[in-house]
PDB file of C-alpha atoms in Angstrom:
ATOM      1  CA  MET A   1      23.447   2.583 -22.274  1.00 29.00           C
ATOM      2  CA  THR A   2      23.874   1.338 -18.702  1.00 38.00           C
ATOM      3  CA  LYS A   3      20.655   0.799 -16.716  1.00 48.00           C
ATOM      4  CA  ARG A   4      22.299   1.619 -13.370  1.00 54.00           C
ATOM      5  CA  HIS A   5      20.187  -0.924 -11.480  1.00 64.00           C
ATOM      6  CA  GLY A   6      21.765  -0.055  -8.110  1.00 80.00           C
ATOM      7  CA  GLU A   7      21.030   3.668  -8.279  1.00 90.00           C
ATOM      8  CA  ARG A   8      17.863   5.350  -7.085  1.00 93.00           C
ATOM      9  CA  PRO A   9      15.970   7.302  -9.743  1.00 96.00           C
ATOM     10  CA  PRO A  10      16.494  11.064  -9.627  1.00 97.00           C
ATOM     11  CA  VAL A  11      14.188  12.992  -7.312  1.00 97.00           C
ATOM     12  CA  PRO A  12      11.649  14.606  -9.681  1.00 97.00           C
ATOM     13  CA  GLU A  13      10.334  18.136  -9.653  1.00 98.00           C
ATOM     14  CA  ALA A  14       7.859  18.606  -6.810  1.00 98.00           C
ATOM     15  CA  LEU A  15       4.189  17.942  -7.435  1.00 98.00           C
ATOM     16  CA  PRO A  16       1.997  21.060  -7.656  1.00 98.00           C
ATOM     17  CA  VAL A  17      -0.044  19.691  -4.716  1.00 97.00           C
ATOM     18  CA  PRO A  18       1.350  17.443  -1.929  1.00 98.00           C
ATOM     19  CA  ALA A  19       0.424  13.767  -2.109  1.00 98.00           C
ATOM     20  CA  VAL A  20       0.442  10.731   0.187  1.00 98.00           C
ATOM     21  CA  ASP A  21       2.293   7.472  -0.475  1.00 98.00           C
ATOM     22  CA  SER A  22      -0.364   5.108   0.852  1.00 98.00           C
ATOM     23  CA  HIS A  23       1.853   2.006   1.074  1.00 98.00           C
ATOM     24  CA  THR A  24       5.605   1.779   1.531  1.00 98.00           C
ATOM     25  CA  HIS A  25       8.098  -0.225   3.583  1.00 98.00           C
ATOM     26  CA  LEU A  26      10.554   2.219   5.130  1.00 98.00           C
ATOM     27  CA  ASP A  27      12.444  -0.542   6.928  1.00 98.00           C
ATOM     28  CA  ALA A  28      12.957  -2.463   3.680  1.00 97.00           C
ATOM     29  CA  CYS A  29      14.162   0.811   2.122  1.00 97.00           C
ATOM     30  CA  GLY A  30      17.025   0.662   4.621  1.00 97.00           C
ATOM     31  CA  ALA A  31      15.684   2.827   7.445  1.00 98.00           C
ATOM     32  CA  LYS A  32      16.721   1.666  10.896  1.00 98.00           C
ATOM     33  CA  ASN A  33      16.332   4.721  13.111  1.00 98.00           C
ATOM     34  CA  ALA A  34      14.738   8.161  13.290  1.00 98.00           C
ATOM     35  CA  ASP A  35      17.524   9.816  11.302  1.00 98.00           C
ATOM     36  CA  ASP A  36      17.098   7.299   8.466  1.00 98.00           C
ATOM     37  CA  VAL A  37      13.341   7.848   8.424  1.00 98.00           C
ATOM     38  CA  ARG A  38      13.810  11.621   8.348  1.00 98.00           C
ATOM     39  CA  ALA A  39      16.194  11.357   5.393  1.00 98.00           C
ATOM     40  CA  LEU A  40      13.698   9.243   3.414  1.00 98.00           C
ATOM     41  CA  LEU A  41      10.842  11.614   4.186  1.00 98.00           C
ATOM     42  CA  ASP A  42      12.920  14.682   3.351  1.00 98.00           C
ATOM     43  CA  ARG A  43      13.635  13.244  -0.098  1.00 98.00           C
ATOM     44  CA  ALA A  44       9.949  12.474  -0.503  1.00 98.00           C
ATOM     45  CA  ALA A  45       8.984  15.987   0.568  1.00 98.00           C
ATOM     46  CA  ALA A  46      11.320  17.450  -2.051  1.00 98.00           C
ATOM     47  CA  ALA A  47       9.193  15.629  -4.662  1.00 98.00           C
ATOM     48  CA  GLY A  48       5.910  16.750  -3.112  1.00 98.00           C
ATOM     49  CA  VAL A  49       5.150  13.498  -1.278  1.00 98.00           C
ATOM     50  CA  ASP A  50       4.583  14.806   2.219  1.00 98.00           C
ATOM     51  CA  ARG A  51       3.223  11.765   4.128  1.00 98.00           C
ATOM     52  CA  VAL A  52       3.554   7.988   3.967  1.00 98.00           C
ATOM     53  CA  VAL A  53       2.017   4.855   5.447  1.00 98.00           C
ATOM     54  CA  THR A  54       4.780   2.380   6.261  1.00 98.00           C
ATOM     55  CA  VAL A  55       3.481  -1.173   6.212  1.00 98.00           C
ATOM     56  CA  ALA A  56       4.486  -4.306   8.084  1.00 95.00           C
ATOM     57  CA  ASP A  57       4.796  -7.818   6.717  1.00 92.00           C
ATOM     58  CA  ASP A  58       5.813  -9.725   9.862  1.00 94.00           C
ATOM     59  CA  LEU A  59       5.735  -9.186  13.610  1.00 95.00           C
ATOM     60  CA  ALA A  60       9.191  -7.601  13.859  1.00 96.00           C
ATOM     61  CA  SER A  61       8.290  -5.226  11.029  1.00 97.00           C
ATOM     62  CA  ALA A  62       4.986  -4.419  12.752  1.00 98.00           C
ATOM     63  CA  ARG A  63       6.795  -3.456  15.944  1.00 98.00           C
ATOM     64  CA  TRP A  64       9.223  -1.302  13.964  1.00 98.00           C
ATOM     65  CA  ALA A  65       6.530   0.397  11.860  1.00 98.00           C
ATOM     66  CA  ALA A  66       4.411   1.278  14.888  1.00 98.00           C
ATOM     67  CA  GLU A  67       7.455   2.805  16.585  1.00 98.00           C
ATOM     68  CA  ALA A  68       8.734   4.588  13.462  1.00 98.00           C
ATOM     69  CA  ALA A  69       5.376   6.347  13.142  1.00 98.00           C
ATOM     70  CA  THR A  70       6.175   8.114  16.426  1.00 98.00           C
ATOM     71  CA  TRP A  71       9.538   9.427  15.172  1.00 98.00           C
ATOM     72  CA  ASP A  72       8.221  11.697  12.423  1.00 98.00           C
ATOM     73  CA  ASP A  73       4.802  13.320  12.051  1.00 97.00           C
ATOM     74  CA  ARG A  74       4.882  12.537   8.328  1.00 98.00           C
ATOM     75  CA  VAL A  75       4.833   8.783   8.974  1.00 98.00           C
ATOM     76  CA  PHE A  76       1.866   6.539   9.779  1.00 98.00           C
ATOM     77  CA  ALA A  77       1.854   2.759  10.128  1.00 98.00           C
ATOM     78  CA  ALA A  78      -0.081  -0.365   9.178  1.00 98.00           C
ATOM     79  CA  VAL A  79       0.407  -3.679  10.975  1.00 98.00           C
ATOM     80  CA  ALA A  80      -0.423  -7.268  10.041  1.00 97.00           C
ATOM     81  CA  LEU A  81       1.119 -10.575   9.086  1.00 95.00           C
ATOM     82  CA  HIS A  82       1.709 -10.936   5.340  1.00 95.00           C
ATOM     83  CA  PRO A  83      -0.071 -13.994   3.905  1.00 94.00           C
ATOM     84  CA  THR A  84       3.259 -15.647   3.072  1.00 93.00           C
ATOM     85  CA  ARG A  85       4.218 -15.409   6.789  1.00 90.00           C
ATOM     86  CA  THR A  86       1.165 -17.164   8.205  1.00 90.00           C
ATOM     87  CA  SER A  87       2.483 -20.719   8.635  1.00 88.00           C
ATOM     88  CA  SER A  88       3.181 -19.909  12.305  1.00 86.00           C
ATOM     89  CA  PHE A  89       0.447 -17.673  13.650  1.00 90.00           C
ATOM     90  CA  GLY A  90      -0.595 -18.368  17.189  1.00 91.00           C
ATOM     91  CA  ASP A  91      -2.200 -16.686  20.171  1.00 94.00           C
ATOM     92  CA  ALA A  92       0.931 -14.726  21.110  1.00 93.00           C
ATOM     93  CA  GLU A  93       1.211 -13.202  17.637  1.00 94.00           C
ATOM     94  CA  ARG A  94      -2.473 -12.360  17.575  1.00 96.00           C
ATOM     95  CA  ALA A  95      -2.301 -10.678  20.981  1.00 97.00           C
ATOM     96  CA  GLU A  96       0.693  -8.552  20.051  1.00 97.00           C
ATOM     97  CA  LEU A  97      -0.762  -7.498  16.696  1.00 98.00           C
ATOM     98  CA  THR A  98      -3.996  -6.521  18.421  1.00 98.00           C
ATOM     99  CA  ALA A  99      -2.085  -4.333  20.883  1.00 98.00           C
ATOM    100  CA  LEU A 100      -0.082  -2.711  18.089  1.00 98.00           C
ATOM    101  CA  ALA A 101      -3.233  -2.143  16.019  1.00 98.00           C
ATOM    102  CA  ARG A 102      -4.723  -0.056  18.833  1.00 98.00           C
ATOM    103  CA  ARG A 103      -1.904   2.502  18.745  1.00 98.00           C
ATOM    104  CA  PRO A 104      -3.112   5.891  17.498  1.00 97.00           C
ATOM    105  CA  ARG A 105      -0.556   6.274  14.697  1.00 98.00           C
ATOM    106  CA  VAL A 106      -1.326   2.806  13.335  1.00 98.00           C
ATOM    107  CA  VAL A 107      -3.938   3.713  10.733  1.00 98.00           C
ATOM    108  CA  ALA A 108      -4.626   0.383   8.992  1.00 98.00           C
ATOM    109  CA  ILE A 109      -4.483  -3.387   9.327  1.00 98.00           C
ATOM    110  CA  GLY A 110      -2.177  -4.600   6.606  1.00 96.00           C
ATOM    111  CA  GLU A 111      -0.913  -6.006   4.624  1.00 97.00           C
ATOM    112  CA  THR A 112      -3.052  -9.110   4.831  1.00 97.00           C
ATOM    113  CA  GLY A 113      -4.854 -11.220   2.274  1.00 97.00           C
ATOM    114  CA  LEU A 114      -3.927 -14.129   0.023  1.00 97.00           C
ATOM    115  CA  ASP A 115      -0.887 -14.924  -2.099  1.00 95.00           C
ATOM    116  CA  TYR A 116      -1.159 -17.893  -4.458  1.00 95.00           C
ATOM    117  CA  TYR A 117       2.098 -17.108  -6.258  1.00 92.00           C
ATOM    118  CA  TRP A 118       4.472 -18.101  -3.444  1.00 90.00           C
ATOM    119  CA  ASP A 119       4.071 -21.330  -1.452  1.00 84.00           C
ATOM    120  CA  TYR A 120       5.584 -20.249   1.876  1.00 86.00           C
ATOM    121  CA  SER A 121       2.240 -20.685   3.681  1.00 87.00           C
ATOM    122  CA  SER A 122      -0.549 -23.164   3.019  1.00 92.00           C
ATOM    123  CA  THR A 123      -3.860 -22.032   1.610  1.00 95.00           C
ATOM    124  CA  ALA A 124      -5.584 -23.076   4.835  1.00 94.00           C
ATOM    125  CA  ASP A 125      -3.178 -21.015   6.982  1.00 94.00           C
ATOM    126  CA  GLN A 126      -3.594 -18.004   4.719  1.00 95.00           C
ATOM    127  CA  HIS A 127      -7.386 -18.206   4.774  1.00 96.00           C
ATOM    128  CA  ALA A 128      -7.506 -18.510   8.558  1.00 96.00           C
ATOM    129  CA  ALA A 129      -5.132 -15.585   9.058  1.00 97.00           C
ATOM    130  CA  PHE A 130      -6.988 -13.427   6.542  1.00 97.00           C
ATOM    131  CA  ARG A 131     -10.281 -14.044   8.294  1.00 98.00           C
ATOM    132  CA  TRP A 132      -8.691 -13.138  11.631  1.00 98.00           C
ATOM    133  CA  HIS A 133      -7.268  -9.891  10.233  1.00 98.00           C
ATOM    134  CA  ILE A 134     -10.708  -8.970   8.879  1.00 98.00           C
ATOM    135  CA  GLY A 135     -12.014  -9.382  12.417  1.00 98.00           C
ATOM    136  CA  LEU A 136      -9.174  -7.257  13.809  1.00 98.00           C
ATOM    137  CA  SER A 137      -9.949  -4.488  11.328  1.00 98.00           C
ATOM    138  CA  LYS A 138     -13.538  -4.434  12.560  1.00 98.00           C
ATOM    139  CA  LEU A 139     -12.507  -4.661  16.214  1.00 98.00           C
ATOM    140  CA  VAL A 140     -10.244  -1.596  16.091  1.00 98.00           C
ATOM    141  CA  ASP A 141     -12.300   0.152  13.380  1.00 98.00           C
ATOM    142  CA  LYS A 142      -9.368   0.752  11.050  1.00 98.00           C
ATOM    143  CA  PRO A 143      -9.093   0.087   7.295  1.00 98.00           C
ATOM    144  CA  LEU A 144      -8.139  -3.336   5.989  1.00 98.00           C
ATOM    145  CA  MET A 145      -5.189  -3.254   3.572  1.00 98.00           C
ATOM    146  CA  ILE A 146      -5.319  -6.184   1.147  1.00 98.00           C
ATOM    147  CA  HIS A 147      -2.441  -8.101  -0.426  1.00 97.00           C
ATOM    148  CA  ASP A 148      -3.921  -9.967  -3.399  1.00 97.00           C
ATOM    149  CA  ARG A 149      -1.656 -12.002  -5.643  1.00 95.00           C
ATOM    150  CA  GLU A 150      -3.394 -14.343  -8.070  1.00 94.00           C
ATOM    151  CA  ALA A 151      -6.271 -14.728  -5.588  1.00 95.00           C
ATOM    152  CA  HIS A 152      -8.963 -12.301  -6.777  1.00 97.00           C
ATOM    153  CA  ASP A 153     -11.962 -14.619  -6.500  1.00 96.00           C
ATOM    154  CA  ASP A 154     -11.079 -16.027  -3.085  1.00 97.00           C
ATOM    155  CA  ILE A 155     -10.329 -12.575  -1.674  1.00 98.00           C
ATOM    156  CA  LEU A 156     -13.804 -11.356  -2.606  1.00 98.00           C
ATOM    157  CA  LYS A 157     -15.421 -14.612  -1.475  1.00 98.00           C
ATOM    158  CA  ILE A 158     -13.889 -14.391   2.008  1.00 98.00           C
ATOM    159  CA  LEU A 159     -14.662 -10.680   2.334  1.00 98.00           C
ATOM    160  CA  ASP A 160     -18.268 -11.393   1.370  1.00 97.00           C
ATOM    161  CA  GLU A 161     -18.506 -14.330   3.790  1.00 98.00           C
ATOM    162  CA  GLU A 162     -16.964 -12.500   6.735  1.00 98.00           C
ATOM    163  CA  GLY A 163     -18.553  -9.168   5.980  1.00 98.00           C
ATOM    164  CA  ALA A 164     -16.052  -6.587   4.805  1.00 98.00           C
ATOM    165  CA  PRO A 165     -14.870  -3.875   7.195  1.00 98.00           C
ATOM    166  CA  SER A 166     -16.176  -0.389   6.568  1.00 97.00           C
ATOM    167  CA  THR A 167     -13.026   0.507   4.613  1.00 98.00           C
ATOM    168  CA  VAL A 168     -11.031  -1.878   2.417  1.00 98.00           C
ATOM    169  CA  VAL A 169      -7.959  -0.915   0.383  1.00 98.00           C
ATOM    170  CA  PHE A 170      -6.562  -3.154  -2.344  1.00 98.00           C
ATOM    171  CA  HIS A 171      -2.833  -2.475  -2.090  1.00 98.00           C
ATOM    172  CA  CYS A 172      -0.951  -2.626  -5.399  1.00 98.00           C
ATOM    173  CA  PHE A 173      -4.160  -3.337  -7.270  1.00 98.00           C
ATOM    174  CA  SER A 174      -3.424  -5.953  -9.924  1.00 97.00           C
ATOM    175  CA  GLY A 175      -6.756  -6.773 -11.486  1.00 97.00           C
ATOM    176  CA  ASP A 176      -8.473  -5.902 -14.736  1.00 98.00           C
ATOM    177  CA  LEU A 177     -11.411  -3.561 -15.298  1.00 98.00           C
ATOM    178  CA  ALA A 178     -14.018  -6.204 -14.437  1.00 98.00           C
ATOM    179  CA  PHE A 179     -12.345  -6.941 -11.104  1.00 98.00           C
ATOM    180  CA  ALA A 180     -11.919  -3.226 -10.411  1.00 98.00           C
ATOM    181  CA  ARG A 181     -15.650  -2.748 -10.955  1.00 98.00           C
ATOM    182  CA  ALA A 182     -16.445  -5.664  -8.627  1.00 98.00           C
ATOM    183  CA  CYS A 183     -14.317  -4.017  -5.934  1.00 98.00           C
ATOM    184  CA  VAL A 184     -15.725  -0.524  -6.451  1.00 98.00           C
ATOM    185  CA  GLU A 185     -19.284  -1.886  -6.326  1.00 98.00           C
ATOM    186  CA  ARG A 186     -18.470  -3.117  -2.821  1.00 98.00           C
ATOM    187  CA  GLY A 187     -17.107   0.303  -1.874  1.00 98.00           C
ATOM    188  CA  PHE A 188     -13.459  -0.747  -1.864  1.00 98.00           C
ATOM    189  CA  VAL A 189     -10.562   1.606  -2.634  1.00 98.00           C
ATOM    190  CA  LEU A 190      -7.866   0.693  -5.178  1.00 98.00           C
ATOM    191  CA  SER A 191      -4.261   1.701  -4.582  1.00 98.00           C
ATOM    192  CA  PHE A 192      -2.071   1.830  -7.695  1.00 98.00           C
ATOM    193  CA  ALA A 193       1.674   1.242  -7.514  1.00 98.00           C
ATOM    194  CA  GLY A 194       4.480   1.584 -10.052  1.00 98.00           C
ATOM    195  CA  THR A 195       3.160  -1.463 -11.907  1.00 98.00           C
ATOM    196  CA  VAL A 196       0.414   0.715 -13.379  1.00 98.00           C
ATOM    197  CA  THR A 197       3.108   2.630 -15.303  1.00 98.00           C
ATOM    198  CA  PHE A 198       4.482  -0.515 -16.969  1.00 97.00           C
ATOM    199  CA  ARG A 199       3.731  -0.292 -20.665  1.00 93.00           C
ATOM    200  CA  ASN A 200       2.865  -3.987 -20.969  1.00 96.00           C
ATOM    201  CA  ALA A 201       0.268  -3.803 -18.139  1.00 97.00           C
ATOM    202  CA  HIS A 202      -2.607  -3.121 -20.528  1.00 98.00           C
ATOM    203  CA  ALA A 203      -5.467  -4.550 -18.449  1.00 98.00           C
ATOM    204  CA  LEU A 204      -4.251  -2.860 -15.268  1.00 98.00           C
ATOM    205  CA  ARG A 205      -3.854   0.477 -17.015  1.00 98.00           C
ATOM    206  CA  GLU A 206      -7.389   0.241 -18.360  1.00 98.00           C
ATOM    207  CA  ALA A 207      -8.664  -0.424 -14.833  1.00 98.00           C
ATOM    208  CA  ALA A 208      -6.707   2.552 -13.477  1.00 98.00           C
ATOM    209  CA  LYS A 209      -8.020   4.793 -16.226  1.00 98.00           C
ATOM    210  CA  ARG A 210     -11.652   3.993 -15.457  1.00 98.00           C
ATOM    211  CA  THR A 211     -11.725   3.626 -11.665  1.00 98.00           C
ATOM    212  CA  PRO A 212     -13.809   6.446 -10.129  1.00 98.00           C
ATOM    213  CA  ALA A 213     -11.585   9.186  -8.730  1.00 98.00           C
ATOM    214  CA  ASP A 214     -12.827   8.844  -5.153  1.00 98.00           C
ATOM    215  CA  HIS A 215     -11.727   5.187  -5.130  1.00 98.00           C
ATOM    216  CA  VAL A 216      -8.095   5.837  -6.163  1.00 98.00           C
ATOM    217  CA  LEU A 217      -4.955   5.880  -4.020  1.00 98.00           C
ATOM    218  CA  VAL A 218      -1.319   5.927  -5.126  1.00 98.00           C
ATOM    219  CA  GLU A 219       1.550   4.063  -3.501  1.00 98.00           C
ATOM    220  CA  THR A 220       5.127   3.008  -4.113  1.00 98.00           C
ATOM    221  CA  ASP A 221       5.394  -0.344  -2.264  1.00 98.00           C
ATOM    222  CA  ALA A 222       9.018   0.811  -1.971  1.00 98.00           C
ATOM    223  CA  PRO A 223      11.641  -0.497  -2.249  1.00 97.00           C
ATOM    224  CA  PHE A 224       9.799  -2.632  -4.815  1.00 97.00           C
ATOM    225  CA  LEU A 225       7.937  -1.879  -8.071  1.00 97.00           C
ATOM    226  CA  THR A 226       9.799   1.232  -9.159  1.00 98.00           C
ATOM    227  CA  PRO A 227       7.768   3.012 -11.849  1.00 98.00           C
ATOM    228  CA  HIS A 228       8.620   3.353 -15.529  1.00 97.00           C
ATOM    229  CA  PRO A 229      11.129   4.365 -16.844  1.00 96.00           C
ATOM    230  CA  PHE A 230      13.204   3.293 -13.809  1.00 96.00           C
ATOM    231  CA  ARG A 231      11.872  -0.239 -13.469  1.00 94.00           C
ATOM    232  CA  GLY A 232      14.384  -2.474 -11.704  1.00 92.00           C
ATOM    233  CA  ARG A 233      16.055   0.319  -9.746  1.00 96.00           C
ATOM    234  CA  PRO A 234      15.555   0.862  -5.985  1.00 96.00           C
ATOM    235  CA  ASN A 235      12.282   2.535  -5.111  1.00 98.00           C
ATOM    236  CA  GLU A 236      11.513   5.139  -2.437  1.00 98.00           C
ATOM    237  CA  PRO A 237       8.409   7.118  -1.430  1.00 98.00           C
ATOM    238  CA  TYR A 238       9.379  10.119  -3.583  1.00 98.00           C
ATOM    239  CA  ALA A 239       8.804   7.970  -6.677  1.00 98.00           C
ATOM    240  CA  ALA A 240       5.045   8.133  -6.072  1.00 98.00           C
ATOM    241  CA  ASN A 241       5.521  11.410  -7.940  1.00 98.00           C
ATOM    242  CA  TYR A 242       6.378   9.493 -11.143  1.00 98.00           C
ATOM    243  CA  THR A 243       3.353   7.205 -10.782  1.00 98.00           C
ATOM    244  CA  LEU A 244       1.049  10.180 -10.239  1.00 98.00           C
ATOM    245  CA  ARG A 245       2.391  11.902 -13.350  1.00 98.00           C
ATOM    246  CA  ASP A 246       1.831   8.788 -15.442  1.00 98.00           C
ATOM    247  CA  LEU A 247      -1.655   8.256 -13.998  1.00 98.00           C
ATOM    248  CA  ALA A 248      -2.641  11.860 -14.687  1.00 98.00           C
ATOM    249  CA  THR A 249      -1.691  11.396 -18.328  1.00 98.00           C
ATOM    250  CA  LEU A 250      -3.474   8.049 -18.515  1.00 98.00           C
ATOM    251  CA  ARG A 251      -6.648   9.442 -16.949  1.00 98.00           C
ATOM    252  CA  GLU A 252      -6.378  12.695 -18.950  1.00 98.00           C
ATOM    253  CA  VAL A 253      -6.610  14.914 -15.884  1.00 98.00           C
ATOM    254  CA  ASP A 254      -4.501  17.731 -14.498  1.00 98.00           C
ATOM    255  CA  LEU A 255      -1.610  16.533 -12.319  1.00 98.00           C
ATOM    256  CA  GLY A 256      -2.448  18.917  -9.491  1.00 98.00           C
ATOM    257  CA  GLU A 257      -6.080  17.825  -9.576  1.00 98.00           C
ATOM    258  CA  LEU A 258      -5.121  14.143  -9.331  1.00 98.00           C
ATOM    259  CA  ALA A 259      -2.605  14.774  -6.536  1.00 98.00           C
ATOM    260  CA  ALA A 260      -5.253  16.686  -4.586  1.00 98.00           C
ATOM    261  CA  THR A 261      -7.767  13.884  -5.167  1.00 98.00           C
ATOM    262  CA  VAL A 262      -5.528  11.055  -3.943  1.00 98.00           C
ATOM    263  CA  THR A 263      -4.513  13.160  -0.950  1.00 98.00           C
ATOM    264  CA  ARG A 264      -8.162  13.753   0.005  1.00 98.00           C
ATOM    265  CA  ASN A 265      -8.816  10.046  -0.462  1.00 98.00           C
ATOM    266  CA  ALA A 266      -5.865   9.051   1.746  1.00 98.00           C
ATOM    267  CA  GLU A 267      -6.924  11.517   4.427  1.00 98.00           C
ATOM    268  CA  ARG A 268     -10.451  10.090   4.351  1.00 98.00           C
ATOM    269  CA  VAL A 269      -9.477   6.408   4.188  1.00 98.00           C
ATOM    270  CA  PHE A 270      -6.813   6.538   6.915  1.00 98.00           C
ATOM    271  CA  ARG A 271      -8.437   9.369   8.935  1.00 97.00           C
ATOM    272  CA  LEU A 272      -5.155  11.205   8.992  1.00 96.00           C
ATOM    273  CA  GLY A 273      -6.740  14.359  10.374  1.00 88.00           C
ATOM    274  CA  ASP A 274      -8.006  12.457  13.401  1.00 87.00           C
ATOM    275  CA  VAL A 275      -4.515  11.064  14.043  1.00 84.00           C
ATOM    276  CA  ALA A 276      -2.947  14.528  13.853  1.00 66.00           C
ATOM    277  CA  GLU A 277      -5.404  15.788  16.474  1.00 62.00           C
ATOM    278  CA  SER A 278      -4.988  12.858  18.862  1.00 59.00           C
TER     279      SER A 278
END
């Protein structure tokens, strides 16, 4: 049977309760303008995913995300410099990111953190940039969205040293149960992507099963990390539906209950109600 790697998965039946995709990259999904964004969000809405946070990984993406969040009320933004992009990070970049972070529809500082898998930026550059982003999160009083790849211990060490912002989200959580507990003890929120549906991700699935409900978010990280059974095919925000269904089964809870829970969590973490009223 052909795996049809170039085709998007089918749009699934709508969730019984609308949910939020807490981390996606609409520009990387191919969106360039307001019409493209609307088309992506309409497909998501058909699956019961009614809002998204589109996340930047470099300065150009941050500019685009902040602007795209003004094109459609279903879209919010997060801005930061990805840890693999921190080899050139000077005063001009810091000033522009600070200005973007103050925009009302920018609801988080992210994604920032550490990535020890790729070697595009030195450890020293990554650490310095991560510490600066922690400070920015505190300055603008918006959640910090963490990228953590093979850097669990150092992420926690730096957060402890700097003093974590009031809200911290581990995007695409990748740790085991012990690391999940260390994060939850600090009050951090764990966002689970399509990787949690992978049948060989035993330690991650155990962490997702046991994380307290009020610390759980769901995301796509689209166009990456498409959930099982469509792994390897292009991802979009509507596929958060598949991850939610798998998580509900894993956690042995009703799908509608889980969708309502992650929606309440997203609204609390990103203060989406405050944005809508501003």
